[in-house]
Coordinates of C-alpha atoms in Angstrom, one line a residue:
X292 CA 27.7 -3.2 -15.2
X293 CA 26.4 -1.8 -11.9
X294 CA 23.1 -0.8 -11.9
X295 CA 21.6 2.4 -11.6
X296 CA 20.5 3.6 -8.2
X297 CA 16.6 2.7 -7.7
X298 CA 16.7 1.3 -11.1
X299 CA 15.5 -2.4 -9.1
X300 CA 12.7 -0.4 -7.5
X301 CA 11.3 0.4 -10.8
X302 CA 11.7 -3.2 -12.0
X303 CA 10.4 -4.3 -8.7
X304 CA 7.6 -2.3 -8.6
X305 CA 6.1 -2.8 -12.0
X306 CA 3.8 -5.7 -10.7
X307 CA 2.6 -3.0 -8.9
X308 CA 1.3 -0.9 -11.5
X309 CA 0.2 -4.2 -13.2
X310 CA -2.0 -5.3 -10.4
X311 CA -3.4 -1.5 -10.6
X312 CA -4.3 -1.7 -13.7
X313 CA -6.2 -5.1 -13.2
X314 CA -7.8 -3.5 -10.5
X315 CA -9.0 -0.9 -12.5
X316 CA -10.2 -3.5 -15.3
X317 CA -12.1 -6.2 -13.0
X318 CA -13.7 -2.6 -11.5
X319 CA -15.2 -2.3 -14.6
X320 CA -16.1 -6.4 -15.8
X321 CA -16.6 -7.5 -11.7
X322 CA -20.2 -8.6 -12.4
X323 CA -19.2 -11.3 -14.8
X324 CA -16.5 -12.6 -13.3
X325 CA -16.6 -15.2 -10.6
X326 CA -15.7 -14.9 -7.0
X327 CA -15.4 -11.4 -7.8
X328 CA -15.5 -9.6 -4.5
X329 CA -12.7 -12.3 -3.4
X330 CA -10.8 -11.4 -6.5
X331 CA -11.0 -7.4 -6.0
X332 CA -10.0 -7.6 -2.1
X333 CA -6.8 -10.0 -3.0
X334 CA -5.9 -8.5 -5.6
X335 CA -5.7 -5.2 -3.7
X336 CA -3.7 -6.6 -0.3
X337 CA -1.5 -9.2 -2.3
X338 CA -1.2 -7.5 -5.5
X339 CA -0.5 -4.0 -4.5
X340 CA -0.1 -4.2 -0.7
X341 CA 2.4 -7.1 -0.5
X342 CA 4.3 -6.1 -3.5
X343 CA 5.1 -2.7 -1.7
X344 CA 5.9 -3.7 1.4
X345 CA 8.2 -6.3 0.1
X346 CA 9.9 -3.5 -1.4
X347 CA 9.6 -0.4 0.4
X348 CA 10.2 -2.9 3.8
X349 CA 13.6 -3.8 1.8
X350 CA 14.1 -0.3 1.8
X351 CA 13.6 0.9 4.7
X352 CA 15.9 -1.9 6.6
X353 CA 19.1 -0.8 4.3
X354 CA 18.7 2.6 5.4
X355 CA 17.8 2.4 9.1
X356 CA 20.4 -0.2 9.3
X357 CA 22.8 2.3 7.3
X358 CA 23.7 -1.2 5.4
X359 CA 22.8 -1.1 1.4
X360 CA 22.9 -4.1 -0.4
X361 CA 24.8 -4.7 -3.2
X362 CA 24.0 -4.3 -6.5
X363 CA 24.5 -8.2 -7.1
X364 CA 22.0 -8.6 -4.7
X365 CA 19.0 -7.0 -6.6
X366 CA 18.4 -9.4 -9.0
X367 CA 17.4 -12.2 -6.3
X368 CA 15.2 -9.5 -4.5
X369 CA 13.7 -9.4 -8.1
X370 CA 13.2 -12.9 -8.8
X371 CA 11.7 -12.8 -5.2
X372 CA 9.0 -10.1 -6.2
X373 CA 8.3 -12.3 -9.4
X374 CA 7.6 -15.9 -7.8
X375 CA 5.5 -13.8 -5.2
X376 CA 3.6 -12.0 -8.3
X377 CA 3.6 -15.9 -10.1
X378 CA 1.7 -17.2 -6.6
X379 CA -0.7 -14.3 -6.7
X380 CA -1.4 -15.6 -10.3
X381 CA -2.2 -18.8 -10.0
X382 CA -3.8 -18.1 -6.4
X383 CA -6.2 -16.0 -8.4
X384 CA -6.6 -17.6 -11.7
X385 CA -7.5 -21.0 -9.0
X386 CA -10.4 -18.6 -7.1
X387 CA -12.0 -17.5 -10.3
X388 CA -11.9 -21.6 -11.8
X389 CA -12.8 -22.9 -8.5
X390 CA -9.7 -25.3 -8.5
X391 CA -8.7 -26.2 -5.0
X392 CA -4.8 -27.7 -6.5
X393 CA -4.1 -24.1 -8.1
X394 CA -5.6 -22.1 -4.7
X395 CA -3.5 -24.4 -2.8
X396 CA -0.2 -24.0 -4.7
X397 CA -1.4 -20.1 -5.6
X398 CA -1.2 -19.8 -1.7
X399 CA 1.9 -21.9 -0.6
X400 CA 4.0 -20.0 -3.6
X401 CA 3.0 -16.5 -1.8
X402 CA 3.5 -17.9 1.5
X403 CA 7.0 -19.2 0.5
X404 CA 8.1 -16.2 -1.2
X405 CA 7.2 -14.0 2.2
X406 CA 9.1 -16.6 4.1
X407 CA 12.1 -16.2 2.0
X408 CA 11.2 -12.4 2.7
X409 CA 11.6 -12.8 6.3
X410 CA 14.8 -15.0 6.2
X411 CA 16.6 -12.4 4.0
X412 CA 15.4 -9.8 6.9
X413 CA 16.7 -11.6 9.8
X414 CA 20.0 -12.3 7.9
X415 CA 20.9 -8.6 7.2
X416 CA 19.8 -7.6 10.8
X417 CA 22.6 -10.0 12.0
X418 CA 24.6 -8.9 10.2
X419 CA 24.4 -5.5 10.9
X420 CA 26.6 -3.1 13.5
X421 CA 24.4 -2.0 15.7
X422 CA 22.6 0.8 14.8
X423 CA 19.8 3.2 17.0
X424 CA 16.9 1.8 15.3
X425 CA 18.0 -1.8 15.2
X426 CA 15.3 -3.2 17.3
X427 CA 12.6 -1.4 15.8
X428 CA 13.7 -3.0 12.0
X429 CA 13.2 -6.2 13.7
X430 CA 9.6 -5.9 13.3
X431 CA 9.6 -5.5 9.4
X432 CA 10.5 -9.6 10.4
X433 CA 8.0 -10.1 12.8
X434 CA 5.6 -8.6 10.5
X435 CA 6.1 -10.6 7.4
X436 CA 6.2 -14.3 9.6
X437 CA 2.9 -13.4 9.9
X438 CA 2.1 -13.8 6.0
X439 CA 2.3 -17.2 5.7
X440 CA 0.2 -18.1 7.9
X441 CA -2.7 -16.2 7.0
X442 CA -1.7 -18.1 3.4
X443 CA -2.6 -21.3 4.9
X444 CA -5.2 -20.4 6.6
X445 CA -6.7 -18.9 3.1
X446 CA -5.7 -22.1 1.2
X447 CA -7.7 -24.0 4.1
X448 CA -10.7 -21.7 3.1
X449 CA -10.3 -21.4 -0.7
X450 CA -10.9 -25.5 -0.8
X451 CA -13.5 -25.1 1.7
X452 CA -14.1 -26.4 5.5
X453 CA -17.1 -26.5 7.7
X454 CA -19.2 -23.3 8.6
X455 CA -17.9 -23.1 12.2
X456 CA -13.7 -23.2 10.8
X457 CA -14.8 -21.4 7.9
X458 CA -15.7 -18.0 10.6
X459 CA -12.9 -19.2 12.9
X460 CA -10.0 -19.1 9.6
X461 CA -11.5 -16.0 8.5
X462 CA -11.2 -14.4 12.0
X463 CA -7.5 -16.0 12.0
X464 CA -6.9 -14.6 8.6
X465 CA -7.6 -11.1 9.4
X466 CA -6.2 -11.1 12.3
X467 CA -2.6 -12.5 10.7
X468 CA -2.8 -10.6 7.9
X469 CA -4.2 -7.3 8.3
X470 CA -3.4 -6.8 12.3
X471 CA 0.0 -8.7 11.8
X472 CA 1.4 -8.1 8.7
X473 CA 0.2 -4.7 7.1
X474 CA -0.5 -3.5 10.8
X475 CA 3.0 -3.9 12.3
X476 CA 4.6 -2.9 9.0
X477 CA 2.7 0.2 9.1
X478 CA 3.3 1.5 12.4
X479 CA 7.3 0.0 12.6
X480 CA 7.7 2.1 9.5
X481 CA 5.5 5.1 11.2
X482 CA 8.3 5.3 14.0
X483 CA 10.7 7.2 11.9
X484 CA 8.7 7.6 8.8
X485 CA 6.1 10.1 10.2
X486 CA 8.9 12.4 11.7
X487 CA 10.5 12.6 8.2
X488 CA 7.5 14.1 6.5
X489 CA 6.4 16.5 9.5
X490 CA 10.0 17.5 9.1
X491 CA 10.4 17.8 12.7
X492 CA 12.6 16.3 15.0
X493 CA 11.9 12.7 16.4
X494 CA 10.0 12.6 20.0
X495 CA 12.6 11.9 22.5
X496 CA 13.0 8.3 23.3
X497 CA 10.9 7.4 20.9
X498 CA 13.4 4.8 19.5
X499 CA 13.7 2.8 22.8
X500 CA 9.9 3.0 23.7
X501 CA 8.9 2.2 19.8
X502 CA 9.9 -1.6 20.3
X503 CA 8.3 -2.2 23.5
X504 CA 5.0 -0.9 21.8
X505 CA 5.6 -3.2 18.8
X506 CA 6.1 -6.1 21.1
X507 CA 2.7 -5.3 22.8
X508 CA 0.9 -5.3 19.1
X509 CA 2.7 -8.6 18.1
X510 CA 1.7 -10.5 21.4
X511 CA -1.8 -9.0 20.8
X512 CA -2.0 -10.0 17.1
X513 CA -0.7 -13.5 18.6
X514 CA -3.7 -14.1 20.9
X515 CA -5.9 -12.5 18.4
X516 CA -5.2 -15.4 16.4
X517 CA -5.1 -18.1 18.7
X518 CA -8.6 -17.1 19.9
X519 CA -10.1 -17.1 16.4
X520 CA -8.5 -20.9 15.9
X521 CA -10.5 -22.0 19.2
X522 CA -13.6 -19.6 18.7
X523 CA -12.9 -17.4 22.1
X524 CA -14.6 -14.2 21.6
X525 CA -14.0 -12.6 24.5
X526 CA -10.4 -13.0 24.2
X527 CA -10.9 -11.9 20.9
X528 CA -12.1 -8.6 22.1
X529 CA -9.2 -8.5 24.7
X530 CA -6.5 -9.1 22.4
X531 CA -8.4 -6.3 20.4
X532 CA -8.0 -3.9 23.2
X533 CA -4.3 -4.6 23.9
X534 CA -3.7 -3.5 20.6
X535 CA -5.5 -0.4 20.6
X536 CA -3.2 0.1 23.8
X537 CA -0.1 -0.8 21.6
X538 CA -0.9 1.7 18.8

């Protein structure tokens, strides 16, 4: 039988609610519970961040693409969400033991169930007519490339390197993950998004200048990351500015 309209976002978005409610609980227990502060950001930007944009980025390429999926095709978007939620898991569960072989197959089970993300993405926007916000859904794919590599760069970290790559990965890992990823996610879905809820017409042009100022963020989020890897601060601070001038 068919299923239901938005019947998969509820069964999709019930790790959500899950990871809330953890949220809620370590809140409470945090002080005896180790690596805590790790625990408490992760389980915020992978648990509930990454769930939802895995699903609400799903959703928002079928309808600026005015191409829906089939129902046949939402239990594989499912499965997707739970390997994701089964990497967060074990990525967690290996922070709080202090087992390097569970952080590193915790983080290369999220990073493989983004990438599997991504090439789902790329696939329907090929296989789309071309629509007016085409080249702006690209960058729900640019955004999620990004995921992965901040995964290996936290796997690097969770089994521990030297002080020096230990500030560099971090920079590298913020710069992926919360510039890249949730950044360009945001503001790709801000292009139409934000017009919808003002309930006002969309700026004119907006559509054709929205990807060139996307492309600005994702070449600024690139040499943001490059100059964490090789410890540059100064590009750093430039890449910085180049994406102030994107947003």
């Amino acid at each position: 039988m068919p299923e239901r309209k938005g019947s998969w976002h509820r069964r999709a978005t019930r790790p959500v609610q899950l990871w809330m409610i953890a949220l809620v609980v370590l809140g409470v227990i945090h002080r005896w519970v180790p690596a805590s502060t790790w625990v408490i950001v992760h389980i915020f930007t992978l648990g509930l961040l990454t769930n939802s944009i895995l699903v609400w980025g799903q959703h928002f390429t079928e309808t600026l693409l005015h191409r829906r999926l089939p129902d046949e095709a939402r239990p594989l978007q499912v499965r997707r969400i739970l390997v994701l939620n089964a990497g967060i898991v074990v990525l967690v569960a290996g922070m709080i033991g202090a087992w390097p072989v569970a952080i590193v197959a915790g983080a290369a089970v999220v990073g493989a169930a983004v990438a599997w993300y991504v090439v789902d993405l790329v696939r329907q926007v090929r296989a789309a007519e071309p629509t007016r916000f085409r080249p702006v859904v690209r960058y729900y794919a640019v955004a999620a490339a990004f995921l992965p590599l901040g995964a290996v760069a936290g796997a690097f970290m969770g089994v521990g390197v030297s002080e020096q790559w230990a500030v560099r990965l971090h920079a590298f890992h913020l710069a992926v993950n919360v510039l890249g990823f949730v950044g360009i996610t945001i503001f790709t879905t801000l292009v139409t998004f934000w017009a919808t809820v003002l309930r006002t017409p969309m700026a004119s042009g907006q559509d054709t200048a929205a990807p060139r100022s996307l492309a600005l963020i994702t070449a600024a989020v690139v040499a943001a990351a490059a100059a964490s890897l090789t410890g540059v601060e100064p590009l750093i601070a430039g890449a910085l500015g180049v994406y102030l001038l994107g947003v």
